[in-house]
Amino acid sequence: MKIDAIYLRELNLPLVKPFQTSFGVTRDRRVVLAEVHSEGLVGWGECTAGEHPHFSEESVDSCWQVIVDELGPMLASAEPEHGGQIPRLFGVVRGNRMAKATLENAIWDIEAQRKGISLSRLLGGTREVIPCGVSIGIQPGIDELLETIEREVAAGYQRIKLKCKPGWDLNVFDRVRNRFPAITLSCDANSAYRMKDFDHLVQFEAFDLLMIEQPLWHDDFYFHSLLQKRLSTAICLDESIRNRRDALAAIEMESCRIINIKLGRVGGFSEAIAVHNAAYERGIPVWCGGMLESGIGRSHNIALSSLANFSLPGDVSASKRYWTEDIIDPEVTVSSQGEILIADTPGRGFSVRTDRVQQLTVRKECIRARVAVAV
Ligand code: OSB
Ligand code: MG
């Protein structure tokens, strides 16, 4: 496919309500979108980096720079046939996986349209519906949290994940379990604990959690493996898993028993599929994480979640939980069984509301192939 142009945009999208994790609060999302034009087709990618380099080293601004100056020009002058070729094309650039995923995922989108099949099918997806859970941020108080859980459980979500940190953990889990003895519950610390907290973390066992997500350092396997030995509750790794080799190391060391796969964190669909397969072959279930995506990133997460080993409910939930109005049509909706239906139409299965995208755009850059100028 010939790449005619790449438009990079930044949109400002206020969240319906602030989202608090152990590393900070997000109120407005700065959403970076890549719109890749190729031979009459348009593929979309979304950058999942945060506003600040708090979840990982990448941020909205680091991704913008790397895409505009490095990856965009490389892609614009390549003629890829398949999304699976993009990791090699970008191989000379170290790290910057969220920036890479922004462009790679748009190429998979175009490829699905060219072949006239759904993105889910192109990726090797086999599910017709995917199970959904929600991630609930740290709240001002426990009463607000209980109300939120009540609402999400009533809406049908199959798993409730609580963001936690020291001071917002045991007391919270205790109140939640008392009120909702039977729900599937997990927690996510986003690396808020240390070795000195091991005895404290062992007390999480009392609350019948499905998993404890990323309790320790963002770049660690070894200390997680020591902690996993002390727990019968499964550890799930998020931040630590950057690629297939990390997944193999973590599984081999028994640092976790479940893996959260995020498209941006691993660098795009190619590596996400590789992590999925490595885990599948070793009996480790995976689920799809979220990064407060707009409808475009969300539609990619939905397609990815249709692969066979995504057997646990993901953090892939309805558009209306994040935005007053999404930028895709139709918006993402979740059934009263807590499921999202996989569309069988060519491409992502959701169209982009380009008028709304244009309205929300705060900066835009056009990237074309670098033309060699004779001197
Ligand atoms: O660790 O899963 C995480 C949001 C931002 C950064 C990190 C994480 C999250 C979430 C939100 O948990 C998931 C979502 O609803 O998109
Ligand atoms: Mg997480």
mmCIF file of N, CA and C in Angstrom, residues 145-272:
data_model
loop_
_atom_site.group_PDB
_atom_site.id
_atom_site.type_symbol
_atom_site.label_atom_id
_atom_site.label_comp_id
_atom_site.label_asym_id
_atom_site.label_seq_id
_atom_site.Cartn_x
_atom_site.Cartn_y
_atom_site.Cartn_z
ATOM 1 N N LEU A 145 -17.745 5.295 46.295
ATOM 2 C CA LEU A 145 -17.277 4.086 45.615
ATOM 3 C C LEU A 145 -18.383 3.024 45.595
ATOM 4 N N LEU A 146 -19.027 2.814 46.754
ATOM 5 C CA LEU A 146 -20.078 1.792 46.832
ATOM 6 C C LEU A 146 -21.215 2.115 45.869
ATOM 7 N N GLU A 147 -21.556 3.382 45.764
ATOM 8 C CA GLU A 147 -22.612 3.790 44.816
ATOM 9 C C GLU A 147 -22.202 3.499 43.376
ATOM 10 N N THR A 148 -20.946 3.804 43.070
ATOM 11 C CA THR A 148 -20.458 3.564 41.706
ATOM 12 C C THR A 148 -20.496 2.076 41.380
ATOM 13 N N ILE A 149 -20.040 1.248 42.317
ATOM 14 C CA ILE A 149 -20.040 -0.203 42.078
ATOM 15 C C ILE A 149 -21.470 -0.695 41.852
ATOM 16 N N GLU A 150 -22.371 -0.212 42.691
ATOM 17 C CA GLU A 150 -23.786 -0.585 42.578
ATOM 18 C C GLU A 150 -24.285 -0.353 41.150
ATOM 19 N N ARG A 151 -23.955 0.836 40.632
ATOM 20 C CA ARG A 151 -24.400 1.227 39.291
ATOM 21 C C ARG A 151 -23.773 0.327 38.208
ATOM 22 N N GLU A 152 -22.479 0.053 38.336
ATOM 23 C CA GLU A 152 -21.785 -0.736 37.299
ATOM 24 C C GLU A 152 -22.240 -2.199 37.321
ATOM 25 N N VAL A 153 -22.470 -2.724 38.501
ATOM 26 C CA VAL A 153 -22.946 -4.107 38.612
ATOM 27 C C VAL A 153 -24.351 -4.197 38.010
ATOM 28 N N ALA A 154 -25.182 -3.188 38.303
ATOM 29 C CA ALA A 154 -26.552 -3.169 37.746
ATOM 30 C C ALA A 154 -26.516 -3.055 36.226
ATOM 31 N N ALA A 155 -25.491 -2.369 35.689
ATOM 32 C CA ALA A 155 -25.375 -2.226 34.231
ATOM 33 C C ALA A 155 -24.932 -3.539 33.585
ATOM 34 N N GLY A 156 -24.460 -4.496 34.365
ATOM 35 C CA GLY A 156 -24.130 -5.813 33.818
ATOM 36 C C GLY A 156 -22.649 -6.153 33.779
ATOM 37 N N TYR A 157 -21.785 -5.204 34.129
ATOM 38 C CA TYR A 157 -20.342 -5.473 34.030
ATOM 39 C C TYR A 157 -19.962 -6.704 34.848
ATOM 40 N N GLN A 158 -19.067 -7.524 34.258
ATOM 41 C CA GLN A 158 -18.773 -8.845 34.818
ATOM 42 C C GLN A 158 -17.654 -8.843 35.846
ATOM 43 N N ARG A 159 -16.899 -7.763 35.907
ATOM 44 C CA ARG A 159 -15.796 -7.708 36.872
ATOM 45 C C ARG A 159 -15.550 -6.259 37.267
ATOM 46 N N ILE A 160 -15.364 -6.042 38.557
ATOM 47 C CA ILE A 160 -15.109 -4.701 39.074
ATOM 48 C C ILE A 160 -13.646 -4.642 39.513
ATOM 49 N N LYS A 161 -12.919 -3.693 38.948
ATOM 50 C CA LYS A 161 -11.518 -3.501 39.363
ATOM 51 C C LYS A 161 -11.432 -2.195 40.140
ATOM 52 N N LEU A 162 -10.820 -2.261 41.306
ATOM 53 C CA LEU A 162 -10.665 -1.077 42.151
ATOM 54 C C LEU A 162 -9.225 -0.592 42.081
ATOM 55 N N LYS A 163 -9.052 0.661 41.750
ATOM 56 C CA LYS A 163 -7.721 1.248 41.851
ATOM 57 C C LYS A 163 -7.396 1.351 43.337
ATOM 58 N N CYS A 164 -6.155 1.052 43.709
ATOM 59 C CA CYS A 164 -5.820 1.120 45.120
ATOM 60 C C CYS A 164 -4.439 1.718 45.328
ATOM 61 N N LYS A 165 -4.146 2.047 46.552
ATOM 62 C CA LYS A 165 -2.831 2.564 46.954
ATOM 63 C C LYS A 165 -2.777 2.483 48.480
ATOM 64 N N PRO A 166 -1.598 2.640 49.083
ATOM 65 C CA PRO A 166 -1.553 2.587 50.552
ATOM 66 C C PRO A 166 -2.528 3.626 51.123
ATOM 67 N N GLY A 167 -3.379 3.178 52.031
ATOM 68 C CA GLY A 167 -4.380 4.084 52.606
ATOM 69 C C GLY A 167 -5.736 3.978 51.912
ATOM 70 N N TRP A 168 -5.757 3.410 50.715
ATOM 71 C CA TRP A 168 -7.032 3.151 50.003
ATOM 72 C C TRP A 168 -6.977 1.692 49.563
ATOM 73 N N ASP A 169 -6.990 0.785 50.535
ATOM 74 C CA ASP A 169 -6.927 -0.631 50.173
ATOM 75 C C ASP A 169 -7.740 -1.496 51.137
ATOM 76 N N LEU A 170 -7.126 -1.995 52.240
ATOM 77 C CA LEU A 170 -7.821 -2.978 53.084
ATOM 78 C C LEU A 170 -9.182 -2.497 53.572
ATOM 79 N N ASN A 171 -9.216 -1.243 54.065
ATOM 80 C CA ASN A 171 -10.481 -0.689 54.581
ATOM 81 C C ASN A 171 -11.537 -0.628 53.479
ATOM 82 N N VAL A 172 -11.085 -0.303 52.274
ATOM 83 C CA VAL A 172 -11.990 -0.189 51.126
ATOM 84 C C VAL A 172 -12.486 -1.582 50.711
ATOM 85 N N PHE A 173 -11.549 -2.527 50.561
ATOM 86 C CA PHE A 173 -11.937 -3.890 50.141
ATOM 87 C C PHE A 173 -12.926 -4.488 51.151
ATOM 88 N N ASP A 174 -12.700 -4.216 52.410
ATOM 89 C CA ASP A 174 -13.549 -4.761 53.462
ATOM 90 C C ASP A 174 -14.994 -4.274 53.304
ATOM 91 N N ARG A 175 -15.136 -2.952 53.107
ATOM 92 C CA ARG A 175 -16.495 -2.391 52.935
ATOM 93 C C ARG A 175 -17.137 -2.920 51.653
ATOM 94 N N VAL A 176 -16.342 -3.020 50.593
ATOM 95 C CA VAL A 176 -16.897 -3.459 49.305
ATOM 96 C C VAL A 176 -17.334 -4.926 49.397
ATOM 97 N N ARG A 177 -16.497 -5.763 49.993
ATOM 98 C CA ARG A 177 -16.837 -7.195 50.098
ATOM 99 C C ARG A 177 -18.050 -7.434 50.989
ATOM 100 N N ASN A 178 -18.163 -6.640 52.043
ATOM 101 C CA ASN A 178 -19.329 -6.779 52.910
ATOM 102 C C ASN A 178 -20.610 -6.463 52.164
ATOM 103 N N ARG A 179 -20.529 -5.422 51.347
ATOM 104 C CA ARG A 179 -21.724 -4.988 50.615
ATOM 105 C C ARG A 179 -22.007 -5.873 49.399
ATOM 106 N N PHE A 180 -20.928 -6.350 48.733
ATOM 107 C CA PHE A 180 -21.094 -7.153 47.505
ATOM 108 C C PHE A 180 -20.303 -8.462 47.657
ATOM 109 N N PRO A 181 -20.835 -9.419 48.429
ATOM 110 C CA PRO A 181 -20.053 -10.625 48.727
ATOM 111 C C PRO A 181 -19.725 -11.475 47.498
ATOM 112 N N ALA A 182 -20.562 -11.394 46.445
ATOM 113 C CA ALA A 182 -20.412 -12.371 45.349
ATOM 114 C C ALA A 182 -19.799 -11.824 44.060
ATOM 115 N N ILE A 183 -19.541 -10.523 43.968
ATOM 116 C CA ILE A 183 -19.045 -9.997 42.690
ATOM 117 C C ILE A 183 -17.596 -10.426 42.415
ATOM 118 N N THR A 184 -17.240 -10.449 41.138
ATOM 119 C CA THR A 184 -15.846 -10.698 40.764
ATOM 120 C C THR A 184 -15.099 -9.382 40.907
ATOM 121 N N LEU A 185 -14.112 -9.407 41.826
ATOM 122 C CA LEU A 185 -13.440 -8.175 42.234
ATOM 123 C C LEU A 185 -11.936 -8.310 42.037
ATOM 124 N N SER A 186 -11.305 -7.239 41.551
ATOM 125 C CA SER A 186 -9.840 -7.234 41.489
ATOM 126 C C SER A 186 -9.344 -5.854 41.887
ATOM 127 N N CYS A 187 -8.022 -5.702 42.024
ATOM 128 C CA CYS A 187 -7.494 -4.386 42.359
ATOM 129 C C CYS A 187 -6.264 -4.107 41.514
ATOM 130 N N ASP A 188 -5.943 -2.823 41.371
ATOM 131 C CA ASP A 188 -4.799 -2.396 40.546
ATOM 132 C C ASP A 188 -4.063 -1.292 41.283
ATOM 133 N N ALA A 189 -2.801 -1.577 41.645
ATOM 134 C CA ALA A 189 -2.023 -0.631 42.457
ATOM 135 C C ALA A 189 -1.141 0.289 41.616
ATOM 136 N N ASN A 190 -1.024 0.013 40.327
ATOM 137 C CA ASN A 190 -0.107 0.811 39.493
ATOM 138 C C ASN A 190 1.224 1.075 40.201
ATOM 139 N N SER A 191 1.805 -0.009 40.727
ATOM 140 C CA SER A 191 3.168 0.048 41.297
ATOM 141 C C SER A 191 3.293 0.870 42.580
ATOM 142 N N ALA A 192 2.249 0.894 43.406
ATOM 143 C CA ALA A 192 2.275 1.766 44.586
ATOM 144 C C ALA A 192 2.936 1.146 45.814
ATOM 145 N N TYR A 193 3.286 -0.172 45.763
ATOM 146 C CA TYR A 193 3.821 -0.835 46.954
ATOM 147 C C TYR A 193 5.291 -1.234 46.777
ATOM 148 N N ARG A 194 5.933 -1.545 47.919
ATOM 149 C CA ARG A 194 7.365 -1.882 47.959
ATOM 150 C C ARG A 194 7.548 -3.161 48.775
ATOM 151 N N MET A 195 8.807 -3.623 48.865
ATOM 152 C CA MET A 195 9.116 -4.835 49.638
ATOM 153 C C MET A 195 8.610 -4.757 51.066
ATOM 154 N N LYS A 196 8.729 -3.581 51.664
ATOM 155 C CA LYS A 196 8.327 -3.424 53.067
ATOM 156 C C LYS A 196 6.824 -3.647 53.244
ATOM 157 N N ASP A 197 6.073 -3.643 52.137
ATOM 158 C CA ASP A 197 4.613 -3.806 52.203
ATOM 159 C C ASP A 197 4.175 -5.260 52.016
ATOM 160 N N PHE A 198 5.128 -6.216 51.918
ATOM 161 C CA PHE A 198 4.741 -7.605 51.620
ATOM 162 C C PHE A 198 3.705 -8.143 52.613
ATOM 163 N N ASP A 199 3.941 -7.929 53.906
ATOM 164 C CA ASP A 199 2.987 -8.468 54.895
ATOM 165 C C ASP A 199 1.612 -7.826 54.729
ATOM 166 N N HIS A 200 1.641 -6.547 54.408
ATOM 167 C CA HIS A 200 0.393 -5.808 54.169
ATOM 168 C C HIS A 200 -0.332 -6.392 52.943
ATOM 169 N N LEU A 201 0.413 -6.654 51.873
ATOM 170 C CA LEU A 201 -0.196 -7.188 50.645
ATOM 171 C C LEU A 201 -0.775 -8.584 50.868
ATOM 172 N N VAL A 202 -0.140 -9.357 51.757
ATOM 173 C CA VAL A 202 -0.657 -10.701 52.051
ATOM 174 C C VAL A 202 -2.070 -10.604 52.651
ATOM 175 N N GLN A 203 -2.356 -9.502 53.333
ATOM 176 C CA GLN A 203 -3.700 -9.333 53.908
ATOM 177 C C GLN A 203 -4.779 -9.127 52.840
ATOM 178 N N PHE A 204 -4.383 -8.822 51.589
ATOM 179 C CA PHE A 204 -5.370 -8.698 50.496
ATOM 180 C C PHE A 204 -6.076 -10.032 50.238
ATOM 181 N N GLU A 205 -5.411 -11.133 50.670
ATOM 182 C CA GLU A 205 -5.941 -12.482 50.433
ATOM 183 C C GLU A 205 -7.328 -12.676 51.041
ATOM 184 N N ALA A 206 -7.667 -11.892 52.063
ATOM 185 C CA ALA A 206 -8.938 -12.079 52.765
ATOM 186 C C ALA A 206 -10.150 -11.698 51.910
ATOM 187 N N PHE A 207 -9.936 -11.033 50.770
ATOM 188 C CA PHE A 207 -11.079 -10.440 50.053
ATOM 189 C C PHE A 207 -11.442 -11.157 48.753
ATOM 190 N N ASP A 208 -10.906 -12.364 48.574
ATOM 191 C CA ASP A 208 -11.264 -13.189 47.427
ATOM 192 C C ASP A 208 -11.154 -12.414 46.110
ATOM 193 N N LEU A 209 -9.985 -11.793 45.908
ATOM 194 C CA LEU A 209 -9.763 -11.020 44.684
ATOM 195 C C LEU A 209 -9.390 -11.962 43.538
ATOM 196 N N LEU A 210 -9.875 -11.652 42.346
ATOM 197 C CA LEU A 210 -9.507 -12.432 41.156
ATOM 198 C C LEU A 210 -8.018 -12.255 40.865
ATOM 199 N N MET A 211 -7.518 -11.039 41.115
ATOM 200 C CA MET A 211 -6.095 -10.767 40.902
ATOM 201 C C MET A 211 -5.701 -9.454 41.573
ATOM 202 N N ILE A 212 -4.398 -9.316 41.762
ATOM 203 C CA ILE A 212 -3.808 -8.067 42.240
ATOM 204 C C ILE A 212 -2.924 -7.585 41.099
ATOM 205 N N GLU A 213 -3.281 -6.431 40.521
ATOM 206 C CA GLU A 213 -2.575 -5.955 39.325
ATOM 207 C C GLU A 213 -1.417 -5.049 39.708
ATOM 208 N N GLN A 214 -0.266 -5.345 39.160
ATOM 209 C CA GLN A 214 0.963 -4.536 39.260
ATOM 210 C C GLN A 214 1.146 -3.894 40.642
ATOM 211 N N PRO A 215 1.313 -4.733 41.684
ATOM 212 C CA PRO A 215 1.511 -4.147 43.013
ATOM 213 C C PRO A 215 2.852 -3.430 43.160
ATOM 214 N N LEU A 216 3.927 -3.977 42.534
ATOM 215 C CA LEU A 216 5.279 -3.453 42.782
ATOM 216 C C LEU A 216 5.791 -2.644 41.594
ATOM 217 N N TRP A 217 7.086 -2.396 41.564
ATOM 218 C CA TRP A 217 7.723 -1.526 40.566
ATOM 219 C C TRP A 217 7.243 -1.791 39.142
ATOM 220 N N HIS A 218 7.197 -0.715 38.361
ATOM 221 C CA HIS A 218 6.684 -0.786 36.983
ATOM 222 C C HIS A 218 7.574 -1.617 36.057
ATOM 223 N N ASP A 219 8.849 -1.810 36.453
ATOM 224 C CA ASP A 219 9.800 -2.478 35.554
ATOM 225 C C ASP A 219 10.321 -3.777 36.154
ATOM 226 N N ASP A 220 9.548 -4.363 37.065
ATOM 227 C CA ASP A 220 10.068 -5.503 37.829
ATOM 228 C C ASP A 220 9.412 -6.840 37.489
ATOM 229 N N PHE A 221 10.208 -7.916 37.499
ATOM 230 C CA PHE A 221 9.684 -9.290 37.501
ATOM 231 C C PHE A 221 10.085 -10.039 38.766
ATOM 232 N N TYR A 222 11.332 -9.803 39.190
ATOM 233 C CA TYR A 222 11.907 -10.620 40.267
ATOM 234 C C TYR A 222 11.149 -10.477 41.595
ATOM 235 N N PHE A 223 10.914 -9.229 42.008
ATOM 236 C CA PHE A 223 10.256 -9.047 43.307
ATOM 237 C C PHE A 223 8.782 -9.454 43.245
ATOM 238 N N HIS A 224 8.174 -9.300 42.064
ATOM 239 C CA HIS A 224 6.817 -9.833 41.894
ATOM 240 C C HIS A 224 6.823 -11.361 42.050
ATOM 241 N N SER A 225 7.883 -12.026 41.576
ATOM 242 C CA SER A 225 7.923 -13.490 41.709
ATOM 243 C C SER A 225 8.045 -13.895 43.184
ATOM 244 N N LEU A 226 8.795 -13.094 43.958
ATOM 245 C CA LEU A 226 8.884 -13.373 45.408
ATOM 246 C C LEU A 226 7.520 -13.173 46.065
ATOM 247 N N LEU A 227 6.836 -12.111 45.666
ATOM 248 C CA LEU A 227 5.513 -11.836 46.245
ATOM 249 C C LEU A 227 4.513 -12.920 45.843
ATOM 250 N N GLN A 228 4.541 -13.323 44.547
ATOM 251 C CA GLN A 228 3.587 -14.340 44.083
ATOM 252 C C GLN A 228 3.729 -15.642 44.884
ATOM 253 N N LYS A 229 4.966 -15.984 45.299
ATOM 254 C CA LYS A 229 5.186 -17.187 46.116
ATOM 255 C C LYS A 229 4.442 -17.108 47.448
ATOM 256 N N ARG A 230 4.240 -15.884 47.938
ATOM 257 C CA ARG A 230 3.584 -15.720 49.239
ATOM 258 C C ARG A 230 2.071 -15.592 49.123
ATOM 259 N N LEU A 231 1.560 -15.529 47.901
ATOM 260 C CA LEU A 231 0.131 -15.277 47.704
ATOM 261 C C LEU A 231 -0.544 -16.452 46.999
ATOM 262 N N SER A 232 -1.773 -16.767 47.412
ATOM 263 C CA SER A 232 -2.547 -17.687 46.568
ATOM 264 C C SER A 232 -3.367 -16.885 45.561
ATOM 265 N N THR A 233 -3.608 -15.604 45.829
ATOM 266 C CA THR A 233 -4.260 -14.729 44.840
ATOM 267 C C THR A 233 -3.288 -14.508 43.675
ATOM 268 N N ALA A 234 -3.829 -14.531 42.451
ATOM 269 C CA ALA A 234 -2.969 -14.333 41.263
ATOM 270 C C ALA A 234 -2.478 -12.896 41.198
ATOM 271 N N ILE A 235 -1.204 -12.730 40.824
ATOM 272 C CA ILE A 235 -0.712 -11.408 40.443
ATOM 273 C C ILE A 235 -0.944 -11.274 38.943
ATOM 274 N N CYS A 236 -1.366 -10.076 38.520
ATOM 275 C CA CYS A 236 -1.478 -9.769 37.096
ATOM 276 C C CYS A 236 -0.477 -8.660 36.806
ATOM 277 N N LEU A 237 0.327 -8.831 35.763
ATOM 278 C CA LEU A 237 1.251 -7.752 35.403
ATOM 279 C C LEU A 237 0.684 -6.915 34.266
ATOM 280 N N ASP A 238 0.843 -5.614 34.410
ATOM 281 C CA ASP A 238 0.448 -4.633 33.395
ATOM 282 C C ASP A 238 1.724 -3.917 32.951
ATOM 283 N N GLU A 239 2.144 -2.884 33.692
ATOM 284 C CA GLU A 239 3.298 -2.052 33.323
ATOM 285 C C GLU A 239 4.550 -2.850 32.942
ATOM 286 N N SER A 240 4.831 -3.946 33.656
ATOM 287 C CA SER A 240 6.084 -4.687 33.439
ATOM 288 C C SER A 240 6.190 -5.358 32.079
ATOM 289 N N ILE A 241 5.047 -5.648 31.440
ATOM 290 C CA ILE A 241 5.074 -6.455 30.206
ATOM 291 C C ILE A 241 5.109 -5.533 28.984
ATOM 292 N N ARG A 242 6.298 -5.413 28.388
ATOM 293 C CA ARG A 242 6.460 -4.519 27.234
ATOM 294 C C ARG A 242 6.450 -5.267 25.912
ATOM 295 N N ASN A 243 6.654 -6.577 25.957
ATOM 296 C CA ASN A 243 6.753 -7.364 24.725
ATOM 297 C C ASN A 243 6.675 -8.856 25.055
ATOM 298 N N ARG A 244 6.778 -9.685 24.012
ATOM 299 C CA ARG A 244 6.679 -11.130 24.177
ATOM 300 C C ARG A 244 7.781 -11.673 25.082
ATOM 301 N N ARG A 245 8.998 -11.143 24.940
ATOM 302 C CA ARG A 245 10.084 -11.651 25.781
ATOM 303 C C ARG A 245 9.808 -11.382 27.256
ATOM 304 N N ASP A 246 9.250 -10.222 27.556
ATOM 305 C CA ASP A 246 8.885 -9.928 28.942
ATOM 306 C C ASP A 246 7.838 -10.920 29.443
ATOM 307 N N ALA A 247 6.866 -11.225 28.587
ATOM 308 C CA ALA A 247 5.817 -12.171 28.983
ATOM 309 C C ALA A 247 6.451 -13.536 29.275
ATOM 310 N N LEU A 248 7.384 -13.961 28.426
ATOM 311 C CA LEU A 248 8.049 -15.256 28.632
ATOM 312 C C LEU A 248 8.833 -15.256 29.941
ATOM 313 N N ALA A 249 9.553 -14.158 30.197
ATOM 314 C CA ALA A 249 10.344 -14.074 31.434
ATOM 315 C C ALA A 249 9.430 -14.103 32.659
ATOM 316 N N ALA A 250 8.354 -13.337 32.605
ATOM 317 C CA ALA A 250 7.442 -13.257 33.758
ATOM 318 C C ALA A 250 6.772 -14.606 34.026
ATOM 319 N N ILE A 251 6.403 -15.298 32.952
ATOM 320 C CA ILE A 251 5.741 -16.603 33.114
ATOM 321 C C ILE A 251 6.747 -17.615 33.661
ATOM 322 N N GLU A 252 7.939 -17.624 33.082
ATOM 323 C CA GLU A 252 8.998 -18.540 33.501
ATOM 324 C C GLU A 252 9.357 -18.327 34.980
ATOM 325 N N MET A 253 9.440 -17.068 35.396
ATOM 326 C CA MET A 253 9.813 -16.750 36.782
ATOM 327 C C MET A 253 8.629 -16.831 37.748
ATOM 328 N N GLU A 254 7.441 -17.082 37.191
ATOM 329 C CA GLU A 254 6.211 -17.097 38.001
ATOM 330 C C GLU A 254 6.008 -15.768 38.736
ATOM 331 N N SER A 255 6.226 -14.683 37.990
ATOM 332 C CA SER A 255 5.992 -13.337 38.532
ATOM 333 C C SER A 255 4.518 -12.985 38.494
ATOM 334 N N CYS A 256 3.743 -13.721 37.696
ATOM 335 C CA CYS A 256 2.303 -13.458 37.573
ATOM 336 C C CYS A 256 1.624 -14.717 37.067
ATOM 337 N N ARG A 257 0.305 -14.751 37.219
ATOM 338 C CA ARG A 257 -0.473 -15.875 36.674
ATOM 339 C C ARG A 257 -1.492 -15.389 35.652
ATOM 340 N N ILE A 258 -1.538 -14.068 35.465
ATOM 341 C CA ILE A 258 -2.474 -13.444 34.517
ATOM 342 C C ILE A 258 -1.718 -12.265 33.894
ATOM 343 N N ILE A 259 -2.000 -11.980 32.621
ATOM 344 C CA ILE A 259 -1.363 -10.828 31.971
ATOM 345 C C ILE A 259 -2.422 -9.891 31.399
ATOM 346 N N ASN A 260 -2.212 -8.598 31.653
ATOM 347 C CA ASN A 260 -3.021 -7.531 31.059
ATOM 348 C C ASN A 260 -2.279 -7.105 29.788
ATOM 349 N N ILE A 261 -2.963 -7.149 28.646
ATOM 350 C CA ILE A 261 -2.340 -6.698 27.390
ATOM 351 C C ILE A 261 -2.927 -5.346 27.005
ATOM 352 N N LYS A 262 -2.038 -4.378 26.803
ATOM 353 C CA LYS A 262 -2.460 -3.063 26.306
ATOM 354 C C LYS A 262 -1.727 -2.814 25.002
ATOM 355 N N LEU A 263 -2.489 -2.430 23.988
ATOM 356 C CA LEU A 263 -1.905 -2.237 22.650
ATOM 357 C C LEU A 263 -0.769 -1.227 22.645
ATOM 358 N N GLY A 264 -0.961 -0.100 23.295
ATOM 359 C CA GLY A 264 0.064 0.936 23.282
ATOM 360 C C GLY A 264 1.306 0.495 24.049
ATOM 361 N N ARG A 265 1.082 -0.098 25.212
ATOM 362 C CA ARG A 265 2.197 -0.495 26.074
ATOM 363 C C ARG A 265 3.133 -1.495 25.400
ATOM 364 N N VAL A 266 2.606 -2.374 24.550
ATOM 365 C CA VAL A 266 3.453 -3.369 23.885
ATOM 366 C C VAL A 266 3.860 -2.948 22.472
ATOM 367 N N GLY A 267 3.369 -1.795 21.993
ATOM 368 C CA GLY A 267 3.847 -1.281 20.700
ATOM 369 C C GLY A 267 2.981 -1.597 19.499
ATOM 370 N N GLY A 268 1.762 -2.102 19.716
ATOM 371 C CA GLY A 268 0.848 -2.299 18.594
ATOM 372 C C GLY A 268 0.356 -3.725 18.466
ATOM 373 N N PHE A 269 -0.486 -3.937 17.448
ATOM 374 C CA PHE A 269 -1.155 -5.232 17.271
ATOM 375 C C PHE A 269 -0.181 -6.397 17.112
ATOM 376 N N SER A 270 0.940 -6.205 16.379
ATOM 377 C CA SER A 270 1.834 -7.352 16.130
ATOM 378 C C SER A 270 2.336 -7.930 17.446
ATOM 379 N N GLU A 271 2.836 -7.054 18.315
ATOM 380 C CA GLU A 271 3.400 -7.525 19.579
ATOM 381 C C GLU A 271 2.288 -7.984 20.529
ATOM 382 N N ALA A 272 1.125 -7.343 20.451
ATOM 383 C CA ALA A 272 0.004 -7.762 21.313
ATOM 384 C C ALA A 272 -0.392 -9.201 20.986
#
